[in-house]
CSV table of C-alpha atoms in Angstrom, one decimal:
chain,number,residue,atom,x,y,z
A,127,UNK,CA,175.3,29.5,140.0
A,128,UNK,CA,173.9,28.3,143.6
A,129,UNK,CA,170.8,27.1,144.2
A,130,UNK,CA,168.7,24.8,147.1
A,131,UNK,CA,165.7,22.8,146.4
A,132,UNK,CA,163.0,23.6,149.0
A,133,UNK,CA,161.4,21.2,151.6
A,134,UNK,CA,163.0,18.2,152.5
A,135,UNK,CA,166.7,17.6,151.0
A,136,UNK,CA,167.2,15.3,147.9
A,137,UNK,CA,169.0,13.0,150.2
A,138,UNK,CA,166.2,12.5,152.7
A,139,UNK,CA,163.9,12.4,149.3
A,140,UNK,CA,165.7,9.3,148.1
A,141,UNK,CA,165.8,7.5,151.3
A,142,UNK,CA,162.3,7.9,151.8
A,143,UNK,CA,161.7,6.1,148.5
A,144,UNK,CA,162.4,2.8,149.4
A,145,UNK,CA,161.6,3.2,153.5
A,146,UNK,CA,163.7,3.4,156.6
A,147,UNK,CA,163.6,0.0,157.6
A,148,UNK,CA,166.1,-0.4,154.3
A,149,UNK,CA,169.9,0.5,155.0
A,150,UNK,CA,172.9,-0.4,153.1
A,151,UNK,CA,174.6,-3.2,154.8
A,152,UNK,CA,178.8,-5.0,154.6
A,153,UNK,CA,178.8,-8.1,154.3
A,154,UNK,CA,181.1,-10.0,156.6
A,155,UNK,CA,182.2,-13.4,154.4
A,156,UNK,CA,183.6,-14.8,157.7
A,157,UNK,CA,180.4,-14.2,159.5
A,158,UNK,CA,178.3,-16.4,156.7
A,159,UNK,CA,181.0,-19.0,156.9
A,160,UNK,CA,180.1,-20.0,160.4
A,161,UNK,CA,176.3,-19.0,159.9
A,162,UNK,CA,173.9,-21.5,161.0
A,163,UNK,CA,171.8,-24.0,158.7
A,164,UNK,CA,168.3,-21.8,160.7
A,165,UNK,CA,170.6,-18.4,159.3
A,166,UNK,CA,170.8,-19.8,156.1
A,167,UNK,CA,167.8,-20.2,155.7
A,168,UNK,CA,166.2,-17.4,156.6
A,169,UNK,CA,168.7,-15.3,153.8
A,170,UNK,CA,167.3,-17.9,151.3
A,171,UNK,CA,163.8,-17.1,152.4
A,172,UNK,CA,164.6,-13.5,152.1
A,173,UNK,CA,165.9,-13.9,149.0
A,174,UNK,CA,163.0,-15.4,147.5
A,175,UNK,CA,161.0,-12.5,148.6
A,176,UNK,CA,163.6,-9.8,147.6
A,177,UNK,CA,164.4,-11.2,143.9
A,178,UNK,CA,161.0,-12.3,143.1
A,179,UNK,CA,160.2,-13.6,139.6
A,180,UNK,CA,164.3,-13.0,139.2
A,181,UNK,CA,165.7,-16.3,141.4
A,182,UNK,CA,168.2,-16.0,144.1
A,183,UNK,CA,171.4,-17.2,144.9
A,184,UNK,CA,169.6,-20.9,146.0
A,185,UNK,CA,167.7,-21.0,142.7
A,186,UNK,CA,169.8,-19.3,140.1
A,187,UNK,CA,168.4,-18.2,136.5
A,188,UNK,CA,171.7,-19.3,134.7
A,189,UNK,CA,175.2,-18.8,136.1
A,190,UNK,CA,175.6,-15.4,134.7
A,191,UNK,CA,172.9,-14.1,137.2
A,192,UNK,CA,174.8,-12.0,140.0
A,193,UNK,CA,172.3,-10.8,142.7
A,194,UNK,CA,172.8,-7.6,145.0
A,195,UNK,CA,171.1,-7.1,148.4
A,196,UNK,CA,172.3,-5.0,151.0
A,197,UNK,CA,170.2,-7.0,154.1
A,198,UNK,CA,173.1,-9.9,152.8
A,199,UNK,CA,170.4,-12.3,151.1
A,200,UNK,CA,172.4,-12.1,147.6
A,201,UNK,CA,175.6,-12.9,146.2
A,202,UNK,CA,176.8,-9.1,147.6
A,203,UNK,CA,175.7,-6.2,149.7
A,204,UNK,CA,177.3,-3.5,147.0
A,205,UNK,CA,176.1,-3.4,143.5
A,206,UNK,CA,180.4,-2.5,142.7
A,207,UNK,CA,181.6,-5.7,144.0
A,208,UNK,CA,178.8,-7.4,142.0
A,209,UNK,CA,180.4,-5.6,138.9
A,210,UNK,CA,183.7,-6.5,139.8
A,211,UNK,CA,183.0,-10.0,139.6
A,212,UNK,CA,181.3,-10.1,136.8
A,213,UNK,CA,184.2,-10.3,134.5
A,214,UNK,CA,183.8,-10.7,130.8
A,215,UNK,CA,180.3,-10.1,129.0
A,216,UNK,CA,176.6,-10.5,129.6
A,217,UNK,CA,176.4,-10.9,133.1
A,218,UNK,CA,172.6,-9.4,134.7
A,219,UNK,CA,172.5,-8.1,138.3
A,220,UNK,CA,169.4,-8.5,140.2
A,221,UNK,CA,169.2,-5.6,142.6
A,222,UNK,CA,166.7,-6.0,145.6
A,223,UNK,CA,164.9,-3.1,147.0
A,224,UNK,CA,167.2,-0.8,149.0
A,225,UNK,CA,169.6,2.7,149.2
A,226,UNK,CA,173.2,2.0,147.5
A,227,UNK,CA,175.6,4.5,148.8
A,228,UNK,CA,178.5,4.1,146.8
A,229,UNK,CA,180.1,4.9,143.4
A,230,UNK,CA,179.6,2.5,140.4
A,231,UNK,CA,182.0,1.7,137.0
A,232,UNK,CA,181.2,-0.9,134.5
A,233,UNK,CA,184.4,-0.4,132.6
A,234,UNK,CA,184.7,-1.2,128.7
A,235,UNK,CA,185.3,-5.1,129.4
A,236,UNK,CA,181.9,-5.6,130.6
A,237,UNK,CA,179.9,-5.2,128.1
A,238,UNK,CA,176.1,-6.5,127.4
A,239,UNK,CA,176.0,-6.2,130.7
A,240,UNK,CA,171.8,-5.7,132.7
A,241,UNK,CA,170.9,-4.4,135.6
A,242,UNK,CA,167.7,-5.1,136.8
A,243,UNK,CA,165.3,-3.7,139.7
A,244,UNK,CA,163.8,-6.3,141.3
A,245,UNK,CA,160.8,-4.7,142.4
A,246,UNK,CA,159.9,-3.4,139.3
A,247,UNK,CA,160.0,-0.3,140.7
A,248,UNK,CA,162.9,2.3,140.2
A,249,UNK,CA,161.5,4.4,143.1
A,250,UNK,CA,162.4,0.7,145.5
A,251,UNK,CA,166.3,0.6,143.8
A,252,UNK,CA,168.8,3.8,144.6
A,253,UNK,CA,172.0,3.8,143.6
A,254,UNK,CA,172.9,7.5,145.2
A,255,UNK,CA,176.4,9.0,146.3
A,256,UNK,CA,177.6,12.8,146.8
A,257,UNK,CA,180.5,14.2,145.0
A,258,UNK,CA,180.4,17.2,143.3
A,259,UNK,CA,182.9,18.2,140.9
A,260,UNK,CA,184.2,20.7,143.6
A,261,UNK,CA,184.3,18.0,146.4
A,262,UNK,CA,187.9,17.4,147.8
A,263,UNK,CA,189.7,14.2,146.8
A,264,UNK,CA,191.5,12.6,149.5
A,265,UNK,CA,194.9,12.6,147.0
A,266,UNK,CA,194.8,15.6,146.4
A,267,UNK,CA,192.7,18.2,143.9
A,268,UNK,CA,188.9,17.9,143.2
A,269,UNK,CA,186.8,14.8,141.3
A,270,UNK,CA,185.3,17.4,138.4
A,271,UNK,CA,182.6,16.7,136.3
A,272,UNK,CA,183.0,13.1,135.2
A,273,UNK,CA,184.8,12.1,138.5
A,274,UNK,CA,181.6,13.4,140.4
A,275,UNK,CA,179.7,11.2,138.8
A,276,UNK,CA,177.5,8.2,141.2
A,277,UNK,CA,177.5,5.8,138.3
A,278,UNK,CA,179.8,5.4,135.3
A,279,UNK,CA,179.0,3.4,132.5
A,280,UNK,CA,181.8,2.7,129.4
A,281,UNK,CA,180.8,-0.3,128.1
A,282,UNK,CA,179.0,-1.3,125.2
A,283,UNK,CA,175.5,-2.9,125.1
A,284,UNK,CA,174.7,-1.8,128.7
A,285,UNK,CA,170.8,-2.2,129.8
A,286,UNK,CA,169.0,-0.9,133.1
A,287,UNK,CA,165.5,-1.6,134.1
A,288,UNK,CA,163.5,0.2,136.9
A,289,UNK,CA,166.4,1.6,138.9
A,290,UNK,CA,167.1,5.1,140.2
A,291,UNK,CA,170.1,7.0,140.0
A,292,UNK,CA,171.1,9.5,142.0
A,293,UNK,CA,173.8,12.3,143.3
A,294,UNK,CA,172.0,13.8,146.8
A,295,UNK,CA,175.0,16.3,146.7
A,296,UNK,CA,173.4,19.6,147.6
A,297,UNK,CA,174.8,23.6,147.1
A,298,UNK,CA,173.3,24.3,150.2
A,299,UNK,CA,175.3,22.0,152.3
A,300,UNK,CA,178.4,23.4,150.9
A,301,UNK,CA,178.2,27.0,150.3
A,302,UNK,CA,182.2,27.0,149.8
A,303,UNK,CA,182.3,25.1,146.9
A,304,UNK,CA,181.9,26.7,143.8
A,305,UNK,CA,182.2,23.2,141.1
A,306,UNK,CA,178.3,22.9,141.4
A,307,UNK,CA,177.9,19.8,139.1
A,308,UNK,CA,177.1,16.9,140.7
A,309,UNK,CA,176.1,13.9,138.2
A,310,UNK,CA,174.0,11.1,138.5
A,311,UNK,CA,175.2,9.2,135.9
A,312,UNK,CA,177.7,9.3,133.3
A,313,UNK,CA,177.2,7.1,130.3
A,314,UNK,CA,179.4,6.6,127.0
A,315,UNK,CA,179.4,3.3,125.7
A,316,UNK,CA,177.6,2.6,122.7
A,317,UNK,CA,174.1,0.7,122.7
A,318,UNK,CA,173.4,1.8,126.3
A,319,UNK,CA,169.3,1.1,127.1
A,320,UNK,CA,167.9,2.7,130.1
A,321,UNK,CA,164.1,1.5,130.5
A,322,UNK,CA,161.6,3.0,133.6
A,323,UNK,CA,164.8,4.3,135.1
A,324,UNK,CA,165.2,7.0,137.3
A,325,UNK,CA,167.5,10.1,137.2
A,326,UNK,CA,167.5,12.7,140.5
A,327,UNK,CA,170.2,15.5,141.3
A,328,UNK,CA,170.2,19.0,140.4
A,329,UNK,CA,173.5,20.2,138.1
A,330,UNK,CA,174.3,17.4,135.2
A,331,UNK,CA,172.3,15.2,136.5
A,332,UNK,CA,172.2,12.7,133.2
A,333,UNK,CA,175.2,13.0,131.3
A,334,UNK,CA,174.7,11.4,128.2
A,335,UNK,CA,177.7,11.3,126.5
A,336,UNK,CA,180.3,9.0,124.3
A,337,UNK,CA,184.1,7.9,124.5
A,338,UNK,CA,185.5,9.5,122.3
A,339,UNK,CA,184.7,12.9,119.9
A,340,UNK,CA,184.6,10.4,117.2
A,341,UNK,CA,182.7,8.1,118.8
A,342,UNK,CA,179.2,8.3,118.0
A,343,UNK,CA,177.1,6.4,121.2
A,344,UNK,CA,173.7,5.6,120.5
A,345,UNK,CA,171.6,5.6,124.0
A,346,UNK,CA,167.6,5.2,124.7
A,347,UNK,CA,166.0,6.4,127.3
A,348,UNK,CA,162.2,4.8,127.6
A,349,UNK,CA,159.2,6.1,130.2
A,350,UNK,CA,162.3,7.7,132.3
A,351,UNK,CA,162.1,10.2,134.8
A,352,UNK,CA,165.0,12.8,135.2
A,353,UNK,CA,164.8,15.7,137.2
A,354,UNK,CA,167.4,19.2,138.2
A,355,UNK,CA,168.1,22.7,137.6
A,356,UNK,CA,171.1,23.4,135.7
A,357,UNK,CA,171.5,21.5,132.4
A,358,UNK,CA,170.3,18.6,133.8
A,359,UNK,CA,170.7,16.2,130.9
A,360,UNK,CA,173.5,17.2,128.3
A,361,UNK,CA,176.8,15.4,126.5
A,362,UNK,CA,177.5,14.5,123.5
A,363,UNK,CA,175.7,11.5,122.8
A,364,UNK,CA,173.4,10.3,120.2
A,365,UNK,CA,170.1,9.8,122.4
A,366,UNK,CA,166.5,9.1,122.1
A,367,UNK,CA,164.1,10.2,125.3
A,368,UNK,CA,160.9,8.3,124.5
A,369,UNK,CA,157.9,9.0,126.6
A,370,UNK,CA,160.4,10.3,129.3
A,371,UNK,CA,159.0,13.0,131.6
A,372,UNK,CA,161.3,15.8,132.7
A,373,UNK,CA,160.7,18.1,135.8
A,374,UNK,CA,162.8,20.8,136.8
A,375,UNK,CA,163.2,22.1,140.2
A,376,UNK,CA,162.4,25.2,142.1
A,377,UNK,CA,165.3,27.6,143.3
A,378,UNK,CA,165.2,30.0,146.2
A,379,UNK,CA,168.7,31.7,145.8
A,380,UNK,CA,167.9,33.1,142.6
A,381,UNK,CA,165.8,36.5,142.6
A,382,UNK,CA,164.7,36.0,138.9
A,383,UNK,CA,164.8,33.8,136.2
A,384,UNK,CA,166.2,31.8,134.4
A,385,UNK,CA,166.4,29.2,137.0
A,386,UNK,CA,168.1,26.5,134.8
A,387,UNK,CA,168.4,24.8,131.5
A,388,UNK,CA,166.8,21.3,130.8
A,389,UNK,CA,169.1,20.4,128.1
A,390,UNK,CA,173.0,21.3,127.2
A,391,UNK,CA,173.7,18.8,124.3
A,392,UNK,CA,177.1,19.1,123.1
A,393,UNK,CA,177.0,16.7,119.9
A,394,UNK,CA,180.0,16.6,117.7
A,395,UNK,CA,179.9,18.5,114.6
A,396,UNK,CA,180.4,15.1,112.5
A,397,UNK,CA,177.5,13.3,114.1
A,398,UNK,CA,174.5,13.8,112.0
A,399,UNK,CA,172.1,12.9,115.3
A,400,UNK,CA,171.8,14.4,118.6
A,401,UNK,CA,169.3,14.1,121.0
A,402,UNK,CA,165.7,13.2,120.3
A,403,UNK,CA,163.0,14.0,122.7
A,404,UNK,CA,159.7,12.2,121.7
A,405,UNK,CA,156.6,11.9,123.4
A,406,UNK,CA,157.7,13.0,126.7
A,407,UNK,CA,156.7,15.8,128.9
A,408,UNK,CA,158.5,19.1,131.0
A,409,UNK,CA,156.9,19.8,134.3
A,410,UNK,CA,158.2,22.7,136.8
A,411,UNK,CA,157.9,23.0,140.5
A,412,UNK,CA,159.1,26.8,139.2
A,413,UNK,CA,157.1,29.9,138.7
A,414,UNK,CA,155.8,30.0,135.1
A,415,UNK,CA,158.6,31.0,131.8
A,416,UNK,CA,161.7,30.4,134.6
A,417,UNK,CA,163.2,27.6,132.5
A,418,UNK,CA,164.9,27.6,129.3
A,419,UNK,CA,164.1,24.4,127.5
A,420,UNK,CA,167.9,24.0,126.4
A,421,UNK,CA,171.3,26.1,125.4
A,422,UNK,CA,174.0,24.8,123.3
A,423,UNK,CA,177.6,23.3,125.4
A,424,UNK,CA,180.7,23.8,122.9
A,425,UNK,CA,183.2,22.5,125.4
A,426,UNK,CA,186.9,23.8,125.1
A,427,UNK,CA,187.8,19.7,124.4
A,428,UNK,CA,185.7,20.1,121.2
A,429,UNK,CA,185.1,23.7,119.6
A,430,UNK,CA,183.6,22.3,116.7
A,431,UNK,CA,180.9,20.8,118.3
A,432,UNK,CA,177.7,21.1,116.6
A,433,UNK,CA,175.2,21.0,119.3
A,434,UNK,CA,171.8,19.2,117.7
A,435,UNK,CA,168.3,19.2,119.8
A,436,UNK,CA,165.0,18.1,118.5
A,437,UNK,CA,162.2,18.1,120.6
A,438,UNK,CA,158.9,16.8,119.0
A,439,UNK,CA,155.3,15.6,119.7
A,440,UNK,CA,156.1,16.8,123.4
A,441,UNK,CA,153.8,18.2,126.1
A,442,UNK,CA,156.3,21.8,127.4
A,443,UNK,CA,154.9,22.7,130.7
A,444,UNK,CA,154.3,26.5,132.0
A,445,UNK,CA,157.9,26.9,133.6
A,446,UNK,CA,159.6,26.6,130.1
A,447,UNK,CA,160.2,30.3,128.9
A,448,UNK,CA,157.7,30.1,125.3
A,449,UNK,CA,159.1,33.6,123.8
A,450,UNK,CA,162.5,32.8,124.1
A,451,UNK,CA,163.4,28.8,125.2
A,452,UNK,CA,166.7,28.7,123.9
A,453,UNK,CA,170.1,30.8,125.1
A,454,UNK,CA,173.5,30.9,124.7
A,455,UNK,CA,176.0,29.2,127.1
A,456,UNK,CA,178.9,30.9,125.4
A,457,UNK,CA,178.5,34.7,123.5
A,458,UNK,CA,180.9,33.0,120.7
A,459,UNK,CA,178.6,30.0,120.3
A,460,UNK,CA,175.2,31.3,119.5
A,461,UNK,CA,172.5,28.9,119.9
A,462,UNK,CA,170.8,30.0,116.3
A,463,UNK,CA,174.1,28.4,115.1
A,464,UNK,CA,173.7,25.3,116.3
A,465,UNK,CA,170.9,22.4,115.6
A,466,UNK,CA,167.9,23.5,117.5
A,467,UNK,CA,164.8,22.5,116.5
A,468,UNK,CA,160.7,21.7,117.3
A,469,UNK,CA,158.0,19.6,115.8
A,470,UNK,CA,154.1,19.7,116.7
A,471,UNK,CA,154.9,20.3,120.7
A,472,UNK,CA,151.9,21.2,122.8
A,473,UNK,CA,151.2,22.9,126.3
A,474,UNK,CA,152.0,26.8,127.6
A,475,UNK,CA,155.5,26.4,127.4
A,476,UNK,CA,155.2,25.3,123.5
A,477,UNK,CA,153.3,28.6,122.0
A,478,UNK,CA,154.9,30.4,119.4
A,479,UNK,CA,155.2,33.7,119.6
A,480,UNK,CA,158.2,34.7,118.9
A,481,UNK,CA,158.9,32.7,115.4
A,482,UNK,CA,162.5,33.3,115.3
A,483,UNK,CA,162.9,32.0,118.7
A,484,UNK,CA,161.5,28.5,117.5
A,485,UNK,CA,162.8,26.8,114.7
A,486,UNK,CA,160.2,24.2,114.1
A,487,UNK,CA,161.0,21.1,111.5
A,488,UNK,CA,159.0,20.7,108.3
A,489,UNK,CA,156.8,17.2,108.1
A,490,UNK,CA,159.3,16.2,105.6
A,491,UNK,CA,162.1,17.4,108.0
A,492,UNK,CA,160.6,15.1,110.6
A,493,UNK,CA,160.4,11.7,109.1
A,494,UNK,CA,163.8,11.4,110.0
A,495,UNK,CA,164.1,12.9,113.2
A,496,UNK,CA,162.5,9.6,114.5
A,497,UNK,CA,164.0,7.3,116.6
A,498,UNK,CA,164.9,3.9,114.0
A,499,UNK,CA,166.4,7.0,111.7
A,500,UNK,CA,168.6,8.3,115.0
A,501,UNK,CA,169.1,4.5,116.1
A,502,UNK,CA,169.6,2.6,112.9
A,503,UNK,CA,169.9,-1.5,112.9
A,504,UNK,CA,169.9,-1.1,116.8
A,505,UNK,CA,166.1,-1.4,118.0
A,506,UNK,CA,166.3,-1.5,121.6
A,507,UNK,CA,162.6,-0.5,122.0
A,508,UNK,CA,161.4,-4.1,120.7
A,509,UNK,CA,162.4,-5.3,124.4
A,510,UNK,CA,160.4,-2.8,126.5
């Protein structure tokens, strides 16, 4: 499918959060050589103001502190080369307020590693690119799904606070390519913590997903904000959305509904835990019932996949569909076969009135759909 979100484009819209006056900058290591002692200076007095609470470079936490700015008042202007250099484990990057435009990848030897907005505020913090999975390469073919992704995160014990991130890659720009998914962020390593984190783009935006099929990732998302259209958050991961709030976008190509699907898990058919959507909300900028809350992805890697959904204590807006929220992605992969389920949700787009349609847990049922059950000796929450 093709779609355009109305009004301003998503790449003007994530500009606009952090200000004009912010652009991403390359630093020149021969030009800070000969800087003067006044130029100095002034980049330590900038970055006192851009890192806050955090340090800078002139008054470091501890020496596995990295900090990213791209007016040049940190360690590096690109939050990759920060990566890059921060070989071996439990390094934090400080990121100042400002718009990334490049692709990310913590490989699988960086692990416990933090990123941290410096603001406090992921709206100040954009990490954004845009490749879709139909975009060119310049070897040679097309990136595809994963390979569209902005960020990609392997490693084990990953944590992000208060940053956005983002894939501005619209279907309107390119009405010749037909690989629509464009993802924000990819993540498969295990004990991956995403805390007042941002999510924007429209197809797979969040892909929450693992290593391996046998590889059962354990994520949490905490007061995030993700937004799209077309099974905008989906893999195969084991994840918990606590007190997240989900919006899906408005569509003008598409004469009727349904516009999209929020969520496309795909969890293997050994993994006892899928996703977990707790205390969160859907809003649309839709017209009322033109969402589907979530259809099951079977992908041809895996066609035992078990696809596992609970969504419970959760405030379902008007634009989810109420008499029938769930559909099939594939006719041989019904979604009444797969692991759907509800628990005590609220709002319009939470009426039942169609039984069948909504499986709903029984209170016994959901004292282990809970996130310590879905998490186990991993309690990333005690940190928020």
């Amino acid at each position: 499918m093709a779609g355009r979100h109305p009004g301003p484009s998503r790449r003007s819209f994530v500009a606009a959060g952090v200000g004009t006056a912010l652009t991403l900058a390359v630093a020149n290591p021969a030009r800070a050589a000969r800087a003067t002692p006044a130029a100095r200076a002034d980049r330590a007095a900038r970055g006192r103001r851009v890192f806050g609470r955090y340090g800078s470079p002139a008054t470091r936490l501890d020496e596995r502190t990295l900090y990213v700015d791209a007016g040049g008042a940190g360690d590096f202007t690109t939050v990759q080369a920060a990566v890059t250099a921060a070989s071996g484990t439990a390094h934090t990057l400080v990121v100042a307020p400002g718009v990334y435009r490049e692709t990310v990848a913590v490989g699988v030897a960086r692990t416990e590693m933090t990123w941290i907005g410096a603001s406090g505020n992921a709206r100040d913090v954009v990490v954004v690119y845009d490749n879709a999975a139909g975009t060119p390469k310049p070897g040679g073919g097309t990136y595809g799904t994963t390979g569209s992704a902005t960020t990609l995160v392997q490693a084990a014990g990953f944590t992000a606070r208060d940053i956005t991130f983002a894939n501005d890659w619209l279907r309107a720009d390119h009405p010749d390519i037909t690989g629509t998914q464009a993802v924000a962020i990819k993540v498969q390593g295990d004990r991956s913590a995403f805390l007042s984190c941002r999510f924007l783009g429209h197809q797979d935006t969040l892909y929450a997903d693992s290593m391996a099929l046998g590889a059962f990732a354990r994520q949490y998302f905490r007061d995030c904000y993700a937004e799209g259209d077309v099974d905008f958050v989906f893999g195969r991961a084991t994840a918990v959305f606590e007190g997240c709030h989900f919006h899906t976008l408005s569509r003008t190509d598409l004469a009727s509904a349904p516009y999209g699907f929020v969520f496309a898990p795909s969890t293997a058919g050994a993994n006892p835990r899928g996703y977990l959507v707790t205390r969160s909300r859907v809003t649309s900028e839709a017209p009322d019932a033109h969402y589907k809350l979530a259809r099951p992805w079977v992908p041809s890697s895996d066609p035992t996949a078990r696809p596992m959904l609970t969504v419970r204590e959760t405030r379902l807006g008007a634009g989810i569909d109420a008499i029938a929220p769930y559909t099939d992605m594939s006719s041989g992969f019904p979604w009444q076969d797969q692991r759907f389920a509800e628990y005590r949700n609220t709002g319009p787009g939470a009426v039942v009135s169609v039984p069948e349609n909504r499986p709903q847990l029984t209170a016994a049922e959901a004292a282990s759909a809970t996130r310590e059950v879905y998490l186990g000796d991993w309690t990333p929450w005690e940190r928020c």
